[in-house]
Coordinates of C-alpha atoms and ligand atoms in Angstrom, one line a residue:
M292 CA 97.1 133.4 121.0
N293 CA 96.1 134.0 117.4
N294 CA 92.5 133.1 116.5
N295 CA 93.4 130.1 114.5
T296 CA 90.2 128.5 113.2
N297 CA 89.9 124.7 112.9
R298 CA 87.8 123.8 109.8
H299 CA 86.5 120.2 109.8
F300 CA 85.6 118.3 106.7
N301 CA 84.6 114.7 106.0
L302 CA 85.4 112.9 102.7
T303 CA 84.2 109.4 102.1
A304 CA 85.7 107.7 99.1
S305 CA 83.4 105.2 97.4
Q306 CA 82.1 103.9 94.1
F307 CA 78.9 105.5 92.9
E308 CA 76.9 106.2 89.8
W309 CA 77.5 109.5 88.2
S310 CA 75.9 111.2 85.2
L311 CA 78.4 112.9 82.9
S312 CA 75.5 114.2 80.8
P313 CA 71.8 113.3 80.5
G314 CA 71.6 109.5 79.9
R315 CA 75.3 108.9 80.2
K316 CA 76.2 107.2 83.4
I317 CA 79.5 105.9 84.7
Q318 CA 80.6 103.9 87.8
A319 CA 82.7 106.6 89.3
W320 CA 85.1 106.5 92.2
G321 CA 85.2 109.7 94.2
F322 CA 84.4 111.6 97.4
N323 CA 81.0 112.1 98.9
E324 CA 79.3 110.7 95.8
S325 CA 80.3 113.7 93.8
L326 CA 82.6 114.1 90.8
P327 CA 84.8 116.1 91.4
G328 CA 84.7 115.8 95.2
P329 CA 83.3 118.7 97.2
V330 CA 85.2 122.0 97.0
I331 CA 87.0 122.6 100.3
R332 CA 87.1 126.3 100.8
V333 CA 88.9 127.8 103.7
T334 CA 90.7 131.1 104.6
Q335 CA 94.4 131.6 104.7
G336 CA 95.7 130.7 108.2
D337 CA 92.9 128.2 109.0
T338 CA 93.8 124.8 110.2
V339 CA 92.2 122.3 107.9
V340 CA 91.1 118.9 109.3
V341 CA 89.9 116.3 106.9
A342 CA 88.7 112.9 107.9
V343 CA 89.0 110.6 104.9
K344 CA 87.0 107.4 105.1
N345 CA 87.7 104.7 102.6
D346 CA 84.6 102.8 101.4
L347 CA 86.4 101.7 98.2
P348 CA 87.2 98.0 97.6
E349 CA 90.9 98.9 97.6
P350 CA 93.4 101.0 99.7
T351 CA 93.8 104.7 99.0
M352 CA 95.6 107.8 100.3
I353 CA 95.1 111.5 99.6
H354 CA 97.7 114.0 98.5
W355 CA 97.1 117.8 99.0
H356 CA 98.7 119.1 95.9
G357 CA 100.5 122.4 96.5
I358 CA 100.0 122.6 100.2
R359 CA 103.1 123.3 102.4
L360 CA 102.2 120.8 105.0
E361 CA 104.2 118.5 107.3
P362 CA 105.6 115.4 105.7
P363 CA 103.3 112.9 107.6
M364 CA 100.3 114.6 105.9
D365 CA 101.6 114.5 102.4
G366 CA 99.7 111.4 101.5
T367 CA 102.4 109.4 99.8
M368 CA 103.6 105.8 100.4
H369 CA 106.9 107.2 101.9
V370 CA 105.2 108.9 104.8
Q371 CA 102.0 107.0 105.6
D372 CA 100.3 103.6 105.4
A373 CA 97.5 103.4 102.9
I374 CA 94.0 103.8 104.2
M375 CA 92.6 100.3 104.0
P376 CA 88.9 99.7 103.1
G377 CA 86.7 100.5 106.0
E378 CA 89.4 102.7 107.7
T379 CA 89.5 106.5 108.3
F380 CA 92.6 108.7 108.3
E381 CA 92.6 112.3 109.6
Y382 CA 94.7 114.8 107.6
R383 CA 95.5 118.0 109.3
F384 CA 97.5 121.0 108.0
N385 CA 97.7 124.7 108.2
A386 CA 96.6 126.6 105.1
I387 CA 99.6 129.0 105.0
D388 CA 99.2 130.1 101.4
A389 CA 96.2 131.5 99.6
G390 CA 95.6 129.9 96.2
T391 CA 93.9 127.2 94.2
F392 CA 95.0 123.8 95.3
W393 CA 93.6 120.4 94.9
Y394 CA 93.4 117.0 96.6
H395 CA 93.7 113.7 94.8
S396 CA 94.3 110.1 95.4
H397 CA 98.0 109.2 95.5
F398 CA 97.5 105.4 95.4
N399 CA 96.9 103.4 92.2
E400 CA 96.6 106.9 90.6
T401 CA 96.2 105.8 87.0
I402 CA 92.9 104.1 88.0
Q403 CA 91.7 106.1 91.0
L404 CA 92.2 109.6 89.5
E405 CA 90.9 108.5 86.1
R406 CA 87.7 107.4 87.9
G407 CA 87.2 110.7 89.6
M408 CA 89.1 110.8 92.9
Y409 CA 90.0 114.5 93.0
G410 CA 88.6 117.8 94.1
A411 CA 89.5 121.4 94.6
L412 CA 90.9 123.0 97.8
I413 CA 90.5 126.8 97.8
V414 CA 92.4 128.9 100.2
E415 CA 91.0 132.5 100.1
E416 CA 93.2 135.4 100.9
R417 CA 92.8 136.8 104.4
E418 CA 93.3 140.2 102.9
T419 CA 93.2 141.4 99.4
E420 CA 92.3 144.5 97.4
L421 CA 90.9 142.4 94.6
A422 CA 87.1 142.3 94.4
T423 CA 85.2 140.3 91.8
D424 CA 81.6 139.6 91.2
R425 CA 81.9 135.9 91.4
D426 CA 84.5 133.2 92.2
R427 CA 84.2 129.9 90.3
V428 CA 86.3 126.8 90.3
F429 CA 86.7 124.6 87.2
L430 CA 88.3 121.2 87.3
L431 CA 89.2 120.0 83.8
D432 CA 89.5 116.3 83.0
D433 CA 89.0 113.7 80.4
M434 CA 88.0 110.1 80.5
K435 CA 88.6 107.2 78.2
L436 CA 85.4 105.1 78.2
D437 CA 84.2 102.3 76.0
A438 CA 80.9 102.2 74.1
S439 CA 79.1 101.1 77.3
N440 CA 80.8 103.8 79.4
N441 CA 83.2 101.5 81.2
F442 CA 86.8 102.3 82.0
T443 CA 88.3 99.9 79.6
R444 CA 92.0 98.9 79.7
G445 CA 92.2 97.7 76.1
S446 CA 94.6 95.4 74.4
S447 CA 98.2 95.2 75.5
F448 CA 99.2 97.4 72.6
T449 CA 96.7 100.0 73.7
R450 CA 98.1 99.8 77.2
W451 CA 101.7 100.2 75.8
K452 CA 100.6 103.3 74.0
E453 CA 98.9 104.6 77.1
R454 CA 102.0 104.0 79.1
H455 CA 103.9 106.1 76.5
D456 CA 101.4 108.9 75.9
G457 CA 99.6 108.9 79.2
R458 CA 95.9 108.1 79.2
E459 CA 93.8 110.6 77.2
G460 CA 90.1 110.0 76.4
E461 CA 87.5 111.6 74.2
T462 CA 85.1 112.3 77.0
I463 CA 85.9 115.9 77.9
L464 CA 84.8 117.0 81.4
I465 CA 84.5 120.3 83.3
N466 CA 83.5 119.8 86.9
G467 CA 82.5 116.2 86.1
R468 CA 80.1 117.2 83.3
E469 CA 80.2 117.0 79.5
H470 CA 79.9 120.3 77.8
P471 CA 77.5 122.2 80.2
E472 CA 76.2 125.7 79.5
I473 CA 77.5 128.3 81.9
K474 CA 75.6 131.5 82.5
M475 CA 77.3 134.8 83.4
H476 CA 75.9 138.3 83.8
A477 CA 76.9 141.1 81.4
G478 CA 78.8 143.9 83.0
Q479 CA 80.5 141.8 85.6
T480 CA 84.0 140.5 86.1
E481 CA 84.5 137.0 87.5
R482 CA 87.4 135.1 89.0
W483 CA 87.8 131.7 87.5
R484 CA 90.1 129.1 89.0
F485 CA 91.2 126.3 86.8
V486 CA 92.8 123.0 87.8
N487 CA 94.0 120.5 85.2
A488 CA 93.0 117.2 86.9
S489 CA 93.4 115.0 83.9
S490 CA 95.9 112.1 83.7
A491 CA 97.8 113.4 80.7
R492 CA 96.0 116.0 78.7
Y493 CA 97.7 119.3 78.1
V494 CA 95.2 122.1 78.1
R495 CA 95.9 125.2 76.1
L496 CA 93.2 127.1 77.8
S497 CA 91.4 129.6 75.5
L498 CA 88.1 131.5 75.7
G499 CA 87.6 131.8 71.9
N500 CA 90.5 134.3 71.6
I501 CA 88.8 136.7 74.1
P502 CA 91.6 138.3 76.2
F503 CA 91.6 137.6 80.0
R504 CA 93.8 138.5 82.8
I505 CA 96.0 136.0 84.6
I506 CA 96.2 136.8 88.3
A507 CA 97.5 133.6 89.9
T508 CA 99.2 130.3 89.3
D509 CA 100.0 127.3 91.4
G510 CA 101.0 129.1 94.6
G511 CA 98.6 132.1 94.5
F512 CA 98.8 135.6 93.1
I513 CA 101.4 136.7 90.7
E514 CA 102.7 140.2 91.0
E515 CA 100.3 142.0 88.7
P516 CA 97.6 140.9 86.3
I517 CA 98.8 139.9 82.9
Y518 CA 96.7 140.0 79.7
A519 CA 96.6 136.8 77.7
Q520 CA 94.5 135.0 75.1
E521 CA 95.7 131.5 76.1
V522 CA 97.5 129.8 78.8
L523 CA 99.1 126.3 79.0
L524 CA 97.9 124.2 81.8
T525 CA 99.7 120.9 82.1
P526 CA 98.3 118.1 84.4
G527 CA 98.5 119.2 88.0
E528 CA 98.9 123.0 87.2
R529 CA 96.4 125.7 88.2
V530 CA 95.7 129.2 86.9
E531 CA 93.4 131.9 88.0
I532 CA 92.0 134.4 85.5
L533 CA 89.7 137.4 85.5
V534 CA 87.1 137.3 82.8
G535 CA 84.8 139.9 81.6
P536 CA 83.0 142.3 81.5
F537 CA 81.0 141.1 78.5
S538 CA 77.9 142.5 76.7
P539 CA 74.5 140.9 76.8
G540 CA 74.1 138.1 74.3
E541 CA 77.8 137.3 73.9
S542 CA 78.8 133.7 73.9
F543 CA 82.1 131.8 73.8
D544 CA 83.5 128.4 74.6
I545 CA 86.0 127.4 77.3
S546 CA 88.3 125.3 75.2
S547 CA 91.7 123.8 74.7
L548 CA 93.7 124.6 71.6
P549 CA 95.6 121.7 70.0
Y550 CA 98.9 120.9 71.7
N551 CA 101.6 118.6 70.3
R552 CA 103.5 117.0 73.1
F553 CA 104.9 114.4 70.8
T554 CA 102.7 111.5 71.6
F555 CA 101.4 108.7 69.3
K556 CA 97.9 110.0 69.6
K557 CA 97.6 113.6 68.6
T558 CA 95.5 115.8 70.8
R559 CA 92.9 117.8 69.0
A560 CA 91.1 121.0 70.1
A561 CA 88.5 120.2 72.7
S562 CA 85.6 122.3 74.1
F563 CA 84.8 122.0 77.8
A564 CA 81.7 124.3 78.0
T565 CA 79.8 127.1 76.4
V566 CA 79.5 130.4 78.3
K567 CA 76.3 132.5 77.6
I568 CA 76.2 136.1 78.7
G569 CA 72.8 137.2 80.1
N570 CA 71.5 140.6 81.0
I571 CA 73.5 143.3 82.6
H572 CA 74.1 143.4 86.4
P573 CA 75.9 145.9 88.6
T574 CA 79.5 145.2 89.5
I575 CA 81.7 145.5 92.6
N576 CA 84.8 144.6 90.6
R577 CA 88.1 146.2 91.7
V578 CA 91.5 145.1 90.4
P579 CA 94.6 146.5 92.1
R580 CA 97.6 147.3 89.9
M581 CA 99.8 145.2 92.2
L582 CA 98.4 141.9 93.6
R583 CA 101.5 141.2 95.8
R584 CA 105.2 141.3 95.7
I585 CA 107.2 138.1 95.0
E586 CA 110.8 138.5 96.1
P587 CA 113.2 136.6 93.8
L588 CA 114.9 133.7 95.5
T589 CA 118.1 134.2 93.5
T590 CA 119.3 135.3 90.1
R591 CA 119.1 133.5 86.7
D592 CA 122.8 132.8 86.7
A593 CA 122.8 131.2 90.2
M594 CA 125.1 128.2 90.5
I595 CA 123.3 124.9 89.9
T596 CA 123.2 122.7 93.1
R597 CA 121.6 119.6 91.6
K598 CA 120.9 118.2 88.2
V599 CA 117.8 116.0 87.6
K600 CA 117.5 114.1 84.3
M601 CA 114.2 112.8 83.1
S602 CA 114.3 110.2 80.4
V603 CA 112.3 107.6 78.5
G604 CA 113.9 104.4 77.3
L605 CA 113.0 101.0 75.9
S606 CA 113.0 98.1 78.3
W607 CA 112.9 94.4 77.4
K608 CA 110.8 93.6 80.5
R609 CA 108.4 96.4 80.7
G610 CA 108.3 97.8 77.1
L611 CA 109.1 101.3 78.2
D612 CA 110.8 102.9 81.2
F613 CA 110.3 106.4 82.5
K614 CA 113.3 107.3 84.6
V615 CA 114.9 110.0 86.7
N616 CA 118.7 110.1 86.7
D617 CA 118.6 106.8 84.8
A618 CA 116.8 105.0 87.7
L619 CA 113.2 103.9 88.2
H620 CA 111.8 105.6 91.3
H621 CA 115.1 107.3 91.9
H622 CA 116.4 107.7 95.4
D623 CA 117.9 111.2 95.3
A624 CA 120.4 112.7 97.7
P625 CA 119.1 114.6 100.8
V626 CA 118.8 118.4 100.8
Q627 CA 119.8 120.6 103.8
S628 CA 117.1 122.6 105.4
G629 CA 117.9 126.3 104.9
E630 CA 120.2 125.7 101.9
L631 CA 118.9 127.3 98.7
Q632 CA 118.3 124.7 96.0
V633 CA 119.0 125.5 92.3
W634 CA 118.0 122.6 90.2
E635 CA 118.5 122.1 86.5
I636 CA 116.0 119.7 85.2
F637 CA 116.9 118.2 81.9
N638 CA 114.3 116.5 79.8
A639 CA 116.3 114.0 77.8
S640 CA 113.3 112.6 76.1
M641 CA 111.5 113.7 72.9
M642 CA 108.2 114.4 74.7
D643 CA 106.9 116.9 77.2
H644 CA 106.7 116.1 81.0
P645 CA 105.1 118.2 83.7
F646 CA 107.5 118.2 86.6
H647 CA 105.9 118.4 90.1
L648 CA 107.6 119.0 93.4
H649 CA 105.6 118.0 96.6
G650 CA 105.4 120.4 99.6
F651 CA 107.4 123.3 98.4
F652 CA 107.0 126.1 95.8
F653 CA 109.8 127.0 93.4
Q654 CA 110.5 129.9 91.1
V655 CA 111.3 129.1 87.5
L656 CA 114.6 130.9 86.7
D657 CA 115.1 129.8 83.1
I658 CA 113.5 127.7 80.4
N659 CA 115.8 126.8 77.6
G660 CA 117.8 129.9 78.1
E661 CA 114.7 132.2 78.4
R662 CA 113.4 134.0 81.4
P663 CA 109.7 133.1 82.1
A664 CA 107.1 135.7 81.2
F665 CA 106.5 136.6 84.8
R666 CA 107.6 135.6 88.3
A667 CA 105.4 133.1 90.2
W668 CA 105.4 130.5 92.9
K669 CA 105.0 127.1 91.1
D670 CA 104.8 123.5 92.1
T671 CA 104.4 122.1 88.6
V672 CA 106.2 123.2 85.5
N673 CA 106.3 121.9 81.9
L674 CA 109.6 120.4 80.6
P675 CA 109.7 120.8 76.9
P676 CA 111.2 117.9 74.8
R677 CA 115.0 118.0 75.1
G678 CA 114.6 121.1 77.3
K679 CA 116.3 122.4 80.3
V680 CA 114.4 124.2 83.1
K681 CA 116.2 125.8 86.0
I682 CA 114.3 126.2 89.2
A683 CA 115.1 127.6 92.7
W684 CA 113.5 126.6 96.0
M685 CA 114.2 126.8 99.7
P686 CA 113.8 123.8 101.9
D687 CA 112.6 124.9 105.3
D688 CA 112.6 122.9 108.6
R689 CA 109.9 120.4 107.5
R690 CA 112.3 117.6 107.7
G691 CA 111.3 114.2 106.2
M692 CA 110.7 112.5 103.0
W693 CA 109.5 114.4 99.9
M694 CA 109.1 113.6 96.3
Y695 CA 109.0 115.0 92.8
H696 CA 107.6 113.3 89.7
C697 CA 106.1 113.7 86.3
H698 CA 102.4 114.5 86.7
I699 CA 101.4 112.4 83.7
L700 CA 100.1 109.7 85.9
E701 CA 101.2 106.8 83.7
H702 CA 104.8 108.1 83.6
H703 CA 104.8 108.6 87.4
E704 CA 103.6 105.0 87.8
A705 CA 106.2 103.8 85.3
G706 CA 109.0 105.2 87.5
M707 CA 109.5 108.8 86.6
M708 CA 109.8 110.0 90.1
G709 CA 112.4 110.8 92.7
H710 CA 112.3 111.0 96.5
F711 CA 114.7 112.6 98.9
Q712 CA 115.0 113.7 102.5
V713 CA 115.0 117.2 103.8
V714 CA 117.5 117.0 106.7
Ligands
C2O1027 CU1 99.4 116.0 92.3 CU2 102.4 113.6 93.7 O1 100.9 114.8 93.0
CU1028 CU1 101.8 117.3 94.9
CU1029 CU1 106.0 112.4 81.8

């Protein structure tokens, strides 16, 4: 017998009043009257049991983004019935991988996520050489609100543009607040975990050009820390960075540099928070040269086993269609458990799409003929306009229905998704 620990959590989904900043209140939807929902923090190997109660006026279901769980726990319409108002559903899974994950509604997403139905799920390493002075989680989001802080839907032309671009708003949020001040001690090094929980905003994460070290992405540690001054975080993606040490009195912003993903509405730079460095404190920081090994699944020139085409087209009925292999909600062919998958994902459209695969991690082999900067386990990757991304992943014996989709929620809703069996 191993000493497998059961960790119980309760999440109640409801509508509540939430302050984005002093005097600015919204009617949020979320978990345990908190936006984001509570951080669920467990240790690698734990069994996580979450009872989700639905006190919303409409059905919901919860997806555990990035977790390698069993199909009935994946929180999609293909594997479970929606949790009706008043009902409770118990999710249960083993936290196999350490990393920064998140949970979010997978029902009426363009409304439910926009209103706040998401939270972080942190799985700590059972063993690691890495020691930092503090571990923080930052969920990045934006909201589109009208002058009275309501979630407006706008005119049909506005909605058409939202369907094309994805919904982006001018209210920039970090952990559910507008531009807070964050305090950090001088002399220390912290581990910051970022989740892009927005519907459509691409975040080019920057700390005012101060270099930081990337240590992990979607599926946990990369092999060794990489110095960077910015990192792209598309909707759904996560990154973990080491920041510091700083000197007393320093200050910088956590911000997003402008990114052009070829939308009607151009995204400007945005600032999430200001970080102020206080007095000096002792440190326990220790950063190993190697964080872990990631064995390559295959080589860059591996034979392609499947092609997936993502495209955007005009439609008489709906205005715009977002498709996979020329179909709305594409029903893709099954994959065989134990058979290596090498997929070429072609973005036939003129705009970016973040491709997300449920339940499995992949390795990116190639982006437009280039090797990615470092090896990592990913569940979400950006597809540049007219670009080709080659990924490799291994279906294990978790047989059942899985899906992949664009993580721009409006595109997902408009049909840019595929589902398939692992047999
Ligand atoms: Cu976070 Cu189906 O997605
Ligand atoms: Cu997911
Ligand atoms: Cu998309």
